[in-house]
Amino acid sequence: MVAAWISGELFPGRRTDRRSEPPVPRWPVSQQFSRRRTVMPIVTVQQGPRTVELKRDLVRRITDAFVDAYQIPAEAVQVWIHETPADSWGTAGRLTADGK
């Protein structure tokens, strides 16, 4: 049944292969951030725990970079910080909490 659905045999003439659809159109930056349509960039930072002062500075710098690059208001930029404890991630097969 699945093979029939994929091949289009269940609904002849109905397009079931989504891979051949054209890509979603991209608008020029000047149109994306117009007064009528504002696309909010969301920046996600994944890191180990840091102080509030360091995170505050990071958010300010990321926001400034997007404002400068895209010519958008600072209110349109969202920065999400996901902190992961050292015992919950690893590199090269070892937990970061275990050290070098």
Coordinates of C-alpha atoms in Angstrom, one line a residue:
M1 CA 0.0 0.0 0.0
V2 CA 2.8 2.4 0.9
A3 CA 4.6 1.7 -2.4
A4 CA 1.4 2.3 -4.3
W5 CA 0.9 5.6 -2.6
I6 CA 4.5 6.7 -3.3
S7 CA 4.3 5.7 -7.0
G8 CA 1.0 7.5 -7.5
E9 CA -1.0 4.3 -8.3
L10 CA -3.7 5.1 -5.7
F11 CA -4.5 8.5 -7.2
P12 CA -3.5 8.6 -10.8
G13 CA -2.7 12.1 -12.0
R14 CA -2.2 13.3 -8.4
R15 CA 1.3 14.4 -7.7
T16 CA 2.7 12.5 -4.7
D17 CA 6.4 13.2 -5.2
R18 CA 7.1 16.3 -3.2
R19 CA 10.8 16.4 -4.1
S20 CA 10.2 17.9 -7.5
E21 CA 8.4 21.0 -6.1
P22 CA 10.1 24.3 -6.8
P23 CA 12.0 25.9 -3.8
V24 CA 10.3 28.5 -1.7
P25 CA 10.9 31.9 -3.2
R26 CA 13.3 34.2 -1.4
W27 CA 12.7 37.9 -1.2
P28 CA 15.5 40.5 -1.3
V29 CA 16.4 41.8 2.1
S30 CA 15.0 45.2 1.3
Q31 CA 11.6 43.5 0.8
Q32 CA 11.8 41.2 3.8
F33 CA 12.2 44.0 6.3
S34 CA 9.8 46.6 4.8
R35 CA 7.2 48.3 6.9
R36 CA 4.5 46.0 5.6
R37 CA 6.4 42.8 6.2
T38 CA 9.0 42.3 9.0
V39 CA 10.8 39.0 9.3
M40 CA 12.2 38.5 12.7
P41 CA 15.6 36.8 12.7
I42 CA 16.0 34.4 15.6
V43 CA 19.5 33.6 16.7
T44 CA 20.0 30.5 18.8
V45 CA 23.2 30.2 20.9
Q46 CA 24.1 26.8 22.5
Q47 CA 26.8 27.0 25.1
G48 CA 27.9 26.1 28.5
P49 CA 26.9 28.2 31.5
R50 CA 28.1 31.8 31.5
T51 CA 27.5 34.8 33.8
V52 CA 24.5 37.1 33.2
E53 CA 26.9 40.0 32.3
L54 CA 28.6 37.9 29.5
K55 CA 25.2 36.8 28.2
R56 CA 23.9 40.4 28.2
D57 CA 27.0 41.6 26.2
L58 CA 26.6 38.7 23.8
V59 CA 22.9 39.5 23.1
R60 CA 23.8 43.2 22.6
R61 CA 26.6 42.4 20.1
I62 CA 24.5 39.9 18.1
T63 CA 21.6 42.3 17.9
D64 CA 23.9 45.1 16.8
A65 CA 25.4 42.8 14.1
F66 CA 21.9 42.0 12.7
V67 CA 20.8 45.7 12.8
D68 CA 24.0 46.7 10.9
A69 CA 23.8 43.9 8.3
Y70 CA 20.1 43.8 7.6
Q71 CA 19.1 47.4 8.4
I72 CA 16.3 46.3 10.7
P73 CA 15.1 47.6 14.0
A74 CA 16.7 46.1 17.1
E75 CA 13.2 45.0 18.3
A76 CA 13.0 42.6 15.4
V77 CA 16.0 40.5 16.5
Q78 CA 15.5 37.7 19.0
V79 CA 18.4 35.9 20.6
W80 CA 17.8 32.6 22.4
I81 CA 20.5 31.2 24.7
H82 CA 20.4 27.5 25.5
E83 CA 22.8 26.7 28.3
T84 CA 23.9 23.1 28.7
P85 CA 25.7 21.9 31.8
A86 CA 29.2 20.4 31.3
D87 CA 27.9 17.0 32.4
S88 CA 25.3 17.0 29.6
W89 CA 27.5 17.4 26.5
G90 CA 30.8 16.1 25.2
T91 CA 33.5 16.4 22.6
A92 CA 35.7 13.7 21.1
G93 CA 33.9 10.9 22.9
R94 CA 34.3 12.4 26.4
L95 CA 32.1 14.5 28.7
T96 CA 33.2 18.1 29.0
A97 CA 32.8 17.8 32.8
D98 CA 35.6 15.1 32.8
G99 CA 38.2 17.7 31.6
K100 CA 41.0 16.9 29.3

